CSV table of N, CA and C in Angstrom, one decimal:
chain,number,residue,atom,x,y,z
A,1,UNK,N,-7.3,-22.2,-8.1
A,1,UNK,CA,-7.1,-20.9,-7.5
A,1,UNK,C,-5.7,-20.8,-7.1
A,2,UNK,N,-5.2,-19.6,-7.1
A,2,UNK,CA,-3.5,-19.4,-7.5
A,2,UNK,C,-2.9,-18.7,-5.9
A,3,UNK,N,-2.6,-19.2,-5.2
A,3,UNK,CA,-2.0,-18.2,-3.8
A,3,UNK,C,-2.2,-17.2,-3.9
A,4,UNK,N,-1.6,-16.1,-5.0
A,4,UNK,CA,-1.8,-14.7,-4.8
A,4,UNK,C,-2.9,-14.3,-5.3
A,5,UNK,N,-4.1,-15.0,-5.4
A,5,UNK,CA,-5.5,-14.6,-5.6
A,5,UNK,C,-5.8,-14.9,-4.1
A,6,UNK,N,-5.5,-16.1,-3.4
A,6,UNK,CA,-6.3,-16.2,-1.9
A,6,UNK,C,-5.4,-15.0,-0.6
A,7,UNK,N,-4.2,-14.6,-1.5
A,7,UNK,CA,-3.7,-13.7,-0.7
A,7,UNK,C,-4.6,-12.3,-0.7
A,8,UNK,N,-4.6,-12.1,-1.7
A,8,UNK,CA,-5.5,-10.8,-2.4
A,8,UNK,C,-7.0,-10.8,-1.6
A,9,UNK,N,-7.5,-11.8,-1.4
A,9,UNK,CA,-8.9,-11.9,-1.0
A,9,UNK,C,-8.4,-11.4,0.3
A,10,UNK,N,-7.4,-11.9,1.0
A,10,UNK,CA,-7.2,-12.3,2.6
A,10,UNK,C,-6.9,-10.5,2.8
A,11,UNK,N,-6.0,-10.2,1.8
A,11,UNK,CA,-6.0,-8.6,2.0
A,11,UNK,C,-7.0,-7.6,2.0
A,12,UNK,N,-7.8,-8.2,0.7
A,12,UNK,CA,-8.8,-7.0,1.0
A,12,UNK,C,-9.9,-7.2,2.2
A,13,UNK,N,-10.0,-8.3,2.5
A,13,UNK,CA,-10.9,-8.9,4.2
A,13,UNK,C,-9.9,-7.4,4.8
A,14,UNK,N,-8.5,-7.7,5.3
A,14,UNK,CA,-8.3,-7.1,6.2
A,14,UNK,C,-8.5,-5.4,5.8
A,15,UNK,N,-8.2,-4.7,4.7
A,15,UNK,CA,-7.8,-3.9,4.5
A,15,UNK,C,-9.8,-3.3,4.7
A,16,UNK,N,-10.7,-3.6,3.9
A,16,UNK,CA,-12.1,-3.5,4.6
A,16,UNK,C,-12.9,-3.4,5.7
A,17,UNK,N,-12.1,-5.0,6.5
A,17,UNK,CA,-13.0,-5.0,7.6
A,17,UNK,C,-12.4,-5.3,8.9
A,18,UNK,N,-11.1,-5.4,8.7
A,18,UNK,CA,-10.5,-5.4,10.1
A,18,UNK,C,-9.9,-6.8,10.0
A,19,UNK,N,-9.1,-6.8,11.1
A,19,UNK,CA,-8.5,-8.4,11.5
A,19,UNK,C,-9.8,-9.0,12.2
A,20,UNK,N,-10.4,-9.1,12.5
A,20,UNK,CA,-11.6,-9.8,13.2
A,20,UNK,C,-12.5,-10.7,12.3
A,21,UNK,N,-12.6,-9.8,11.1
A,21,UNK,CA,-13.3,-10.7,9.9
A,21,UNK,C,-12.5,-11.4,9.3
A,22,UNK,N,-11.1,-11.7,9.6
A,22,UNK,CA,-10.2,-12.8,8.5
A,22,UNK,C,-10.2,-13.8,9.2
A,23,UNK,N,-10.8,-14.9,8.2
A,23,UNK,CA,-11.5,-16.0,8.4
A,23,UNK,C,-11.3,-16.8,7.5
A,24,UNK,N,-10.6,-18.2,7.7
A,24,UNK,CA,-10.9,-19.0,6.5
A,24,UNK,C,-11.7,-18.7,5.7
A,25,UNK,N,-12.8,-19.1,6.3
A,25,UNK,CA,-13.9,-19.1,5.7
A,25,UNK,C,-14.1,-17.9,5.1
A,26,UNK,N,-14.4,-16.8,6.0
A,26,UNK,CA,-14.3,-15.7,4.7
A,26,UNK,C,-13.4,-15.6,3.5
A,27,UNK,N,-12.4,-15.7,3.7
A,27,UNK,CA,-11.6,-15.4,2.6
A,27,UNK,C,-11.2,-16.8,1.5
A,28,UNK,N,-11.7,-17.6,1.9
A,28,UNK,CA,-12.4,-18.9,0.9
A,28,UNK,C,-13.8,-18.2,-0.2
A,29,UNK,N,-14.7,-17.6,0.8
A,29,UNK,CA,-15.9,-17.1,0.1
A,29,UNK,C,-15.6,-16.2,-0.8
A,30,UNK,N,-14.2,-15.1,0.2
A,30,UNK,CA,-14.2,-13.9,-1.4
A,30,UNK,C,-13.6,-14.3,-2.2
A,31,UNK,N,-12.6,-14.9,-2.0
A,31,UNK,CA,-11.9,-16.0,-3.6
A,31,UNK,C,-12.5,-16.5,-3.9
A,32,UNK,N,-13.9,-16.9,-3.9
A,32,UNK,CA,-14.8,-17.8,-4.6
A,32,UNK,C,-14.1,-19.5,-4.8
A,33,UNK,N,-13.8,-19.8,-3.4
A,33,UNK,CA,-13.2,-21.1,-3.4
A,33,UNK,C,-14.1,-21.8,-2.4
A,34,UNK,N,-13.6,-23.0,-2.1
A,34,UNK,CA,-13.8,-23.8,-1.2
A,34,UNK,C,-13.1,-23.5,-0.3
A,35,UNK,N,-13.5,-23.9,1.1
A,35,UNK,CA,-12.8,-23.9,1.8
A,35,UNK,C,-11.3,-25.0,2.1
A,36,UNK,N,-11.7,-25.9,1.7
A,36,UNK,CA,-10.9,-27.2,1.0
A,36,UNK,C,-9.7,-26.5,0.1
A,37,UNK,N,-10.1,-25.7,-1.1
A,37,UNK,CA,-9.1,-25.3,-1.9
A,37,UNK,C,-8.5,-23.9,-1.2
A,38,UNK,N,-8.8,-23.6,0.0
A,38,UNK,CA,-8.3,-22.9,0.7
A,38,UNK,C,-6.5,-23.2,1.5
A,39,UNK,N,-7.3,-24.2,2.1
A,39,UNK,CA,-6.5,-25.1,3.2
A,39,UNK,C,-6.0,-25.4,2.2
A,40,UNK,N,-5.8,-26.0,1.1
A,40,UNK,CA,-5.0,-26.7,0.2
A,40,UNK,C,-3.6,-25.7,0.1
A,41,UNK,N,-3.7,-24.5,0.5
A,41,UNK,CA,-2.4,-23.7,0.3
A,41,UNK,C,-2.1,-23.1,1.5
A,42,UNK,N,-3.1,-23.3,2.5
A,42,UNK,CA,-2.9,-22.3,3.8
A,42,UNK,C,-3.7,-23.4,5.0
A,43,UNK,N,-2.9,-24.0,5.6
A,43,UNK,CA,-3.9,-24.8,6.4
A,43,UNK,C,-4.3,-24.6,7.6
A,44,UNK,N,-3.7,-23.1,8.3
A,44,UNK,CA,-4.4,-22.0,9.1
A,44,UNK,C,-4.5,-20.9,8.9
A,45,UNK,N,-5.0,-20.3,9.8
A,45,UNK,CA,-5.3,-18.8,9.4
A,45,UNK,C,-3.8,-18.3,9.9
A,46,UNK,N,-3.1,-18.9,10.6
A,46,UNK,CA,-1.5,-18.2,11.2
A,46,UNK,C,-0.6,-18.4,9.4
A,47,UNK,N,-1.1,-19.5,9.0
A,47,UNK,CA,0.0,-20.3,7.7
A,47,UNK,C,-0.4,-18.9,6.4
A,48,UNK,N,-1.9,-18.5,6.8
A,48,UNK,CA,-2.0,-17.8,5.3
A,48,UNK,C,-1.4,-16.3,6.0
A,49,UNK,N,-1.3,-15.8,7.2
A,49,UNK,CA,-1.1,-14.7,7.4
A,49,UNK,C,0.3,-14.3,7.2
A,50,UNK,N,0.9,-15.7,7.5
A,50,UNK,CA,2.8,-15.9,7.7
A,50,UNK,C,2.7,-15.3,5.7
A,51,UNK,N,1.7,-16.2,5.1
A,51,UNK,CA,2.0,-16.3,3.6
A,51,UNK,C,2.1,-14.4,3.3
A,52,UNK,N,0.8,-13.7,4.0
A,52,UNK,CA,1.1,-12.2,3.7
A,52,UNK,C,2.2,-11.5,3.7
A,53,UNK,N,3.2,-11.4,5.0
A,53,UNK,CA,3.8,-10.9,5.8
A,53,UNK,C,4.8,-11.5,4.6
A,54,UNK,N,5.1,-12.6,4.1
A,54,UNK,CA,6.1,-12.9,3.3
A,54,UNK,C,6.0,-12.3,2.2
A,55,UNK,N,4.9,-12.1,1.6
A,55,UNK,CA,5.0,-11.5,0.4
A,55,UNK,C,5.0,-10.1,0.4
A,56,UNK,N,4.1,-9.8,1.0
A,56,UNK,CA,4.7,-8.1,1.7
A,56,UNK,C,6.2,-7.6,1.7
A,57,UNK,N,7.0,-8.4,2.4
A,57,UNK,CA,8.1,-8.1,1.9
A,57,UNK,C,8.7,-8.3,1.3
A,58,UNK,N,8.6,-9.8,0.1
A,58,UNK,CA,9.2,-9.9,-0.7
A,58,UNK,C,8.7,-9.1,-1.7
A,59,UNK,N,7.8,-8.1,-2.1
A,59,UNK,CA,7.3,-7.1,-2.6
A,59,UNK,C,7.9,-5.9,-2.4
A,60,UNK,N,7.8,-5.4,-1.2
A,60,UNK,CA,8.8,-4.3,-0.9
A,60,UNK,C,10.2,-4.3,-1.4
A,61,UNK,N,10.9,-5.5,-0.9
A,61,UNK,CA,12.1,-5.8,-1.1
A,61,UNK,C,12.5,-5.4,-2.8
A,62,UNK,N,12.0,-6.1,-3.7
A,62,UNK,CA,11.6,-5.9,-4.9
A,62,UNK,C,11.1,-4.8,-5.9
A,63,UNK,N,10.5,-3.8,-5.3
A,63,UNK,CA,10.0,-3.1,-5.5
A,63,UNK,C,11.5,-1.8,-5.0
A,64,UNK,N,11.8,-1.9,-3.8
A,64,UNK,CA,12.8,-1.3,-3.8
A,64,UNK,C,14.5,-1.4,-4.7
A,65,UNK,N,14.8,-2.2,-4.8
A,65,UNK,CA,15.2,-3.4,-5.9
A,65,UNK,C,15.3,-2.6,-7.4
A,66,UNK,N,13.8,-2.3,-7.6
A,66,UNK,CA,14.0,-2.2,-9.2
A,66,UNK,C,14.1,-0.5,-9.1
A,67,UNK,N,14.6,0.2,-8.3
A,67,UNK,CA,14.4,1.8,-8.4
A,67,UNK,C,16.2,2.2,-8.7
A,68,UNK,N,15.9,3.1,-10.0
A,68,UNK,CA,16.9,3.4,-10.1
A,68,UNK,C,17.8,5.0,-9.4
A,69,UNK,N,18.1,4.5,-8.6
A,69,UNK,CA,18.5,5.8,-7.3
A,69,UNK,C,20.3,5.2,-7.2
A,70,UNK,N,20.9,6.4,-6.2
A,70,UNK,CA,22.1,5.7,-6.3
A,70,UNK,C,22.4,5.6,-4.8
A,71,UNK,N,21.5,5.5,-4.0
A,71,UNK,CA,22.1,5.1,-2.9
A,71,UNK,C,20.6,4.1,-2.3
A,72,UNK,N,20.9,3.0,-1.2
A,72,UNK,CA,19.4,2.5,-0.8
A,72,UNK,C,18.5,3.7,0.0
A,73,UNK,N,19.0,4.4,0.2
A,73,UNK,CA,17.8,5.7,0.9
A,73,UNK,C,17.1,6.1,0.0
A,74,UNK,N,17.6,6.5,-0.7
A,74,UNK,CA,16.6,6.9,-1.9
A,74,UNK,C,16.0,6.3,-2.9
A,75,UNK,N,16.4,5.1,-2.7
A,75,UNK,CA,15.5,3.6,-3.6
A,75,UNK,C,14.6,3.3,-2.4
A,76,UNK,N,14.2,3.5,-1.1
A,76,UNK,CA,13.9,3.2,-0.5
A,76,UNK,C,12.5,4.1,-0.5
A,77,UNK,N,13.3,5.5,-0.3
A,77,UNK,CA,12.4,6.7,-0.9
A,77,UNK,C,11.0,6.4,-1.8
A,78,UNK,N,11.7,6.1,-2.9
A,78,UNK,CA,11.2,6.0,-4.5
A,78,UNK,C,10.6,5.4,-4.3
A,79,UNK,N,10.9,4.1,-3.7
A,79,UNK,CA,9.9,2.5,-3.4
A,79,UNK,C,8.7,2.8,-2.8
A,80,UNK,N,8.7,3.5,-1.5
A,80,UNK,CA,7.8,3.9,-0.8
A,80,UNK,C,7.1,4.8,-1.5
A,81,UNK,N,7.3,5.7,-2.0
A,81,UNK,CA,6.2,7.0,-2.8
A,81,UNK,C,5.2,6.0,-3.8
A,82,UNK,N,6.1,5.5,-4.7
A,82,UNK,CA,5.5,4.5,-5.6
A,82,UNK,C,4.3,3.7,-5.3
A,83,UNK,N,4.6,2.9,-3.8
A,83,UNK,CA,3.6,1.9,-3.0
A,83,UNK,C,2.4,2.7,-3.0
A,84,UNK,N,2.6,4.2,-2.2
A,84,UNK,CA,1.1,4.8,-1.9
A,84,UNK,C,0.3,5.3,-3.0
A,85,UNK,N,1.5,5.5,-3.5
A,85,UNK,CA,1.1,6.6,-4.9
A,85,UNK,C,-0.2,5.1,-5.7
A,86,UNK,N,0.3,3.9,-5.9
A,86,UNK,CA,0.0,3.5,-7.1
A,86,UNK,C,-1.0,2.1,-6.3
A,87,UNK,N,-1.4,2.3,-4.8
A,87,UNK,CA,-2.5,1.6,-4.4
A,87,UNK,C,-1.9,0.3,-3.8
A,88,UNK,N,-0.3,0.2,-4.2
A,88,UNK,CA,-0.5,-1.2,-2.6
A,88,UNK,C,-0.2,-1.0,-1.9
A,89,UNK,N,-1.1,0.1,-1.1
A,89,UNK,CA,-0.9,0.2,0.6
A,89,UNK,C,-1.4,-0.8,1.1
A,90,UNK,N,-2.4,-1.3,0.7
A,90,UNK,CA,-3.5,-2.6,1.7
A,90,UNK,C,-2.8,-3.6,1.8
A,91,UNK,N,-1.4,-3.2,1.1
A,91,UNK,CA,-0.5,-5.1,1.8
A,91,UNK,C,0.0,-4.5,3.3
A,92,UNK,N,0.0,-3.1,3.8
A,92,UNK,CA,0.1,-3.3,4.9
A,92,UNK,C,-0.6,-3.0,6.2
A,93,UNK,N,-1.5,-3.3,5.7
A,93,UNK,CA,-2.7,-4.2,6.3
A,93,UNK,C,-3.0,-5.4,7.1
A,94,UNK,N,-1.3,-5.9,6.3
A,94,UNK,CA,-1.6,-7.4,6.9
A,94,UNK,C,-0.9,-7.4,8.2
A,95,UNK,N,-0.2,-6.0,8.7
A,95,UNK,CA,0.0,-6.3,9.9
A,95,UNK,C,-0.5,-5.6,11.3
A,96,UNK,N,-2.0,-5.8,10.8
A,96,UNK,CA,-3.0,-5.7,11.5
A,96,UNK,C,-3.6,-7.3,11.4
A,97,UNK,N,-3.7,-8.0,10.7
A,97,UNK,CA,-4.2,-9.0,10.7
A,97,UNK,C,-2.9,-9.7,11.8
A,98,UNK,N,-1.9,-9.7,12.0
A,98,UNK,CA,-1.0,-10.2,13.0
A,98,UNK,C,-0.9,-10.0,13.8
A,99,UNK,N,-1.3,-9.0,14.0
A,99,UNK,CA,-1.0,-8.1,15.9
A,99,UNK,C,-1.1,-8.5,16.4
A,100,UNK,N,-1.7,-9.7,16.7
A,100,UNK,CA,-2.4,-10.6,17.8
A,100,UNK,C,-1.4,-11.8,18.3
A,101,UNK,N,-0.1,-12.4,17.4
A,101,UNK,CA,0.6,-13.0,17.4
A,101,UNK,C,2.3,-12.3,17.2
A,102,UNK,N,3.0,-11.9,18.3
A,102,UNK,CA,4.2,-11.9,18.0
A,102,UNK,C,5.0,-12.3,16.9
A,103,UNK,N,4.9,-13.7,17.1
A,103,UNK,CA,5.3,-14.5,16.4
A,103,UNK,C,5.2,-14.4,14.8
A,104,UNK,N,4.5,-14.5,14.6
A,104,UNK,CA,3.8,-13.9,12.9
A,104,UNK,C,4.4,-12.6,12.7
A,105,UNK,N,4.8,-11.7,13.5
A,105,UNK,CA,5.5,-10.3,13.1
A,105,UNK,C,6.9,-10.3,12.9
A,106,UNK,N,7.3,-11.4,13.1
A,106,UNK,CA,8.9,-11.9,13.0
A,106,UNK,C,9.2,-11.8,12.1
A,107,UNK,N,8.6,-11.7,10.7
A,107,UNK,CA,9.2,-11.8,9.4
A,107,UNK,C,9.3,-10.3,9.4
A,108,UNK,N,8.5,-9.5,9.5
A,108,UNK,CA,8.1,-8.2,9.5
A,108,UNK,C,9.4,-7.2,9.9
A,109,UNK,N,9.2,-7.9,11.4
A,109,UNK,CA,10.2,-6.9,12.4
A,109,UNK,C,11.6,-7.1,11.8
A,110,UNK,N,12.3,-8.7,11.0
A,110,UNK,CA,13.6,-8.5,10.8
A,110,UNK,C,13.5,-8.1,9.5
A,111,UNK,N,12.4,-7.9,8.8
A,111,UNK,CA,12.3,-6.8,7.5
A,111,UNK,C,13.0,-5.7,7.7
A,112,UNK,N,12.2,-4.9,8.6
A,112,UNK,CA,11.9,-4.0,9.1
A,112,UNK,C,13.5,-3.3,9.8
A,113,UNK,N,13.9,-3.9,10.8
A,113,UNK,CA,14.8,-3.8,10.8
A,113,UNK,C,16.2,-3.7,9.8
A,114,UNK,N,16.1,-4.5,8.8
A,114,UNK,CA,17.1,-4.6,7.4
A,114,UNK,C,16.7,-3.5,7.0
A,115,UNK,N,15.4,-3.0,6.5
A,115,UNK,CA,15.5,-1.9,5.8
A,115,UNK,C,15.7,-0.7,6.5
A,116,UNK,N,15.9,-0.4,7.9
A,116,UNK,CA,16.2,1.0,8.3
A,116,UNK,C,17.9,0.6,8.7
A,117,UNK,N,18.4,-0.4,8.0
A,117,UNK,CA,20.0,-0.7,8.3
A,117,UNK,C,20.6,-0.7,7.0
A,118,UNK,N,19.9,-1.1,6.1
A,118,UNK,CA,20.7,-1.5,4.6
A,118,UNK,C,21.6,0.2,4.0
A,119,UNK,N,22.4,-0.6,4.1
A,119,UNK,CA,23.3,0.9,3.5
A,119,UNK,C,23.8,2.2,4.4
A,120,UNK,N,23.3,1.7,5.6
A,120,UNK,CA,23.2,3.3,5.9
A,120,UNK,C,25.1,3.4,6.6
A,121,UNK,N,25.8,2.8,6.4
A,121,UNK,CA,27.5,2.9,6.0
A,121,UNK,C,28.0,3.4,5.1
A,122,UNK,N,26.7,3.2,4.1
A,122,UNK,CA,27.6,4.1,2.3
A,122,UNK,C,26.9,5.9,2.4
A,123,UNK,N,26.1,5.6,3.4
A,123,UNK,CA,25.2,6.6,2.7
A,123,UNK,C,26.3,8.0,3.5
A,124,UNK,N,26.3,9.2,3.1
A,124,UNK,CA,27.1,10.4,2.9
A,124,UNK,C,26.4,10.8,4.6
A,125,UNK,N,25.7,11.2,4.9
A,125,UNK,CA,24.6,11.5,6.0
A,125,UNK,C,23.7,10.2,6.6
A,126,UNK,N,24.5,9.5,6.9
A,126,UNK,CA,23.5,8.2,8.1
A,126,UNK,C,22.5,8.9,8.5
A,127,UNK,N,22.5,9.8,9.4
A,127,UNK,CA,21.1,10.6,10.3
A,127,UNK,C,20.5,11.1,9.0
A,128,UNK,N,20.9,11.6,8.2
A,128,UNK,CA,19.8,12.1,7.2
A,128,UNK,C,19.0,11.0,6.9
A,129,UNK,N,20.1,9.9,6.3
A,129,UNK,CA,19.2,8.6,5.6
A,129,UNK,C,18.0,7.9,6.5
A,130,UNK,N,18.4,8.2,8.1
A,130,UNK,CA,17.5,7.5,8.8
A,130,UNK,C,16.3,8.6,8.7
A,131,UNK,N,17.0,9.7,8.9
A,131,UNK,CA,15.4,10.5,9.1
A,131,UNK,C,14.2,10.7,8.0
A,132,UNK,N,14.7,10.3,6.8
A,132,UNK,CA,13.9,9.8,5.7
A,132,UNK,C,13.3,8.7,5.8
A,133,UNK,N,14.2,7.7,6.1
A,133,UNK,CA,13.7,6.4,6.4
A,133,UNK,C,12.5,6.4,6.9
A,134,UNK,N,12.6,7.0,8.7
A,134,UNK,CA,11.4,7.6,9.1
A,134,UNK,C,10.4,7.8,8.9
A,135,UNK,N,11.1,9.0,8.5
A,135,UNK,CA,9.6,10.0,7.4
A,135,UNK,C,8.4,8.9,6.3
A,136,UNK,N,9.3,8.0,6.1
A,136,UNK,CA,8.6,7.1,5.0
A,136,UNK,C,7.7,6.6,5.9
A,137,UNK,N,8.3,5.3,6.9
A,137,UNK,CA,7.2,4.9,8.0
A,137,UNK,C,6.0,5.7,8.4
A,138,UNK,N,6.3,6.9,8.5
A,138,UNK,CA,5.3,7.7,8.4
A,138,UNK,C,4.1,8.4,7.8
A,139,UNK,N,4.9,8.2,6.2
A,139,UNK,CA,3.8,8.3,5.6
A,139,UNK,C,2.7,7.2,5.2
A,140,UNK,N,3.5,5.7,5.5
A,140,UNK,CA,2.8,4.5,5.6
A,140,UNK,C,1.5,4.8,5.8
A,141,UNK,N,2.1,5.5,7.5
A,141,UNK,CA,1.3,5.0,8.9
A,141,UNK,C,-0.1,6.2,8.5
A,142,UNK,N,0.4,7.2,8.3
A,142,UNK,CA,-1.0,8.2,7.6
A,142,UNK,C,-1.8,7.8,6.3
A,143,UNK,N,-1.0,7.0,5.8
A,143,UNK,CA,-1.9,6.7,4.4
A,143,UNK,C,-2.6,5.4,4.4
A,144,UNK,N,-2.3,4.8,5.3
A,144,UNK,CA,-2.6,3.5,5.8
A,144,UNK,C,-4.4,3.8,6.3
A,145,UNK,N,-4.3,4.6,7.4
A,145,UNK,CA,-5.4,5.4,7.8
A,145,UNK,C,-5.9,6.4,7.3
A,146,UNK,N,-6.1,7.4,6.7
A,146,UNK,CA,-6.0,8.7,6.0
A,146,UNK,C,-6.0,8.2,4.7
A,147,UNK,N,-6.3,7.6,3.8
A,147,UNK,CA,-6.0,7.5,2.2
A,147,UNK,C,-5.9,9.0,1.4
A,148,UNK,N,-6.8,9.8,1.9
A,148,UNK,CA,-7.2,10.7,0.9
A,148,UNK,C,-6.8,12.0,1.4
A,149,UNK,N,-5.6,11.8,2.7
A,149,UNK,CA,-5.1,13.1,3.7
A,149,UNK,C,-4.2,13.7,2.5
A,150,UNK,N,-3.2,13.1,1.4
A,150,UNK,CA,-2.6,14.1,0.2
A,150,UNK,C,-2.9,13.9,-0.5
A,151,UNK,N,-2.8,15.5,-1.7
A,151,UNK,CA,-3.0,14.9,-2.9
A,151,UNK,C,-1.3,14.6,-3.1
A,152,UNK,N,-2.0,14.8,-5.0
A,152,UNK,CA,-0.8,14.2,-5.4
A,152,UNK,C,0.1,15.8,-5.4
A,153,UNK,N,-0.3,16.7,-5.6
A,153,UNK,CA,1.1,17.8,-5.2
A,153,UNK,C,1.2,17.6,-4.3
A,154,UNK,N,1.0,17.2,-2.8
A,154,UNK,CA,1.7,17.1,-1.6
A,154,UNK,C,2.5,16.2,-2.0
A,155,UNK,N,2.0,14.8,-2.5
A,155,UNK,CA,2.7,14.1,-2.5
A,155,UNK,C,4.4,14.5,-2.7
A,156,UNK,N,4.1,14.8,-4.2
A,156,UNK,CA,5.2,15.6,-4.9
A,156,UNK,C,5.9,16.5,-4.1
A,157,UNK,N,5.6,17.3,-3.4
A,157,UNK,CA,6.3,18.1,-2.6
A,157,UNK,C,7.4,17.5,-0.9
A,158,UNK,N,6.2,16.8,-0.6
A,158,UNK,CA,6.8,15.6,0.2
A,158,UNK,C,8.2,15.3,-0.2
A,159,UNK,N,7.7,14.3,-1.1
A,159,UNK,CA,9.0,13.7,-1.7
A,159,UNK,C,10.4,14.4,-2.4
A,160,UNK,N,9.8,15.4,-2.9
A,160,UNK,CA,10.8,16.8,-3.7
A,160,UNK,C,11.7,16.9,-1.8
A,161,UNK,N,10.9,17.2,-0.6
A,161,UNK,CA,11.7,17.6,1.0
A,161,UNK,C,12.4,17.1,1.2
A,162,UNK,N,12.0,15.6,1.3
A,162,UNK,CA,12.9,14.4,1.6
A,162,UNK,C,14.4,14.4,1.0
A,163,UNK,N,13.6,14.6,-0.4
A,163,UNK,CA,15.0,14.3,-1.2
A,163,UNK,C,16.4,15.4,-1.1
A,164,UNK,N,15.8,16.2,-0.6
A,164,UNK,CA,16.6,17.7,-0.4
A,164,UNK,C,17.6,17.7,0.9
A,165,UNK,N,16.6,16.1,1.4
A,165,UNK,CA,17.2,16.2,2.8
A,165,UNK,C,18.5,15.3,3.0
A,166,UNK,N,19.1,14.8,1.6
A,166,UNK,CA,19.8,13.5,1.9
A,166,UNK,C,21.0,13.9,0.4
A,167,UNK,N,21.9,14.4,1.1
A,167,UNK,CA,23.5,15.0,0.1
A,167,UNK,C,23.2,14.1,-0.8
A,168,UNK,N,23.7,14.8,-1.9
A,168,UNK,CA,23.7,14.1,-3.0
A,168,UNK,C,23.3,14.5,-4.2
């Protein structure tokens, strides 16, 4: 069994049933593993959640990465629409499975922090770029809960606003 299959299991635990059901053991069962070949990659439930929270961002990071935009606001933009649009919202999910630990949110928070800082010296309008930024978090946080609150022309119109809102 491959990490980002026991990660996958541990996501969809949280993204279905809450942080309360992530459980070794459960998420040994929905991988169809052992618990043994569990621990073999994750030898707590803090070690596999740290493993989320990392790939989570090294996904994001990557994902924002490969957009071709010419400033990071708007790669950032792109990256984000893309995420909800095309179904990996449930990696951020995993920071519901952390809440409980500060400490596990530390990868998160200095993510988190980089990306509402990266660039915003080049960008033409700083307060614009942040209030996009924003706006993004935002749509996270609704689509996160809400799945089915836009369609896709909202979508599109959303993102057509945003983009109107940042010179260039």
């Amino acid at each position: 069994m491959r990490r980002d299959e026991l990660l996958n299991a541990a996501e969809a635990l949280l993204a279905e049933q809450g942080a309360p059901c992530l459980t070794l053991s459960a998420v040994a069962e929905r991988a169809g593993v052992s618990k043994g070949g569990l621990l073999y990659h994750f030898s707590t439930k803090e070690a596999l959640i740290r493993g989320l929270i990392e790939r989570l961002v090294h996904d994001f990071d990557e994902l924002v990465a490969t957009q071709d935009e010419p400033s990071y606001t708007r790669a950032y933009l792109a990256a984000t629409f893309h995420a909800v649009r095309s179904g990996r919202l449930r990696r951020w999910a995993v920071a519901t499975g952390a809440a409980g630990d500060p400490e596990l949110l530390a990868p998160l928070r200095e993510a988190m922090a980089r990306w509402h800082r990266e660039g915003l010296a080049d960008e033409p309008d700083p307060m614009a770029a942040r209030i996009v930024r924003l706006a993004c978090e935002g749509l996270w946080d609704v689509a996160t809960h809400d799945p089915g609150f836009y369609d896709e022309g909202q979508y599109e119109e959303l993102y057509r606003r945003l983009c109107a809102l940042l010179p260039g």
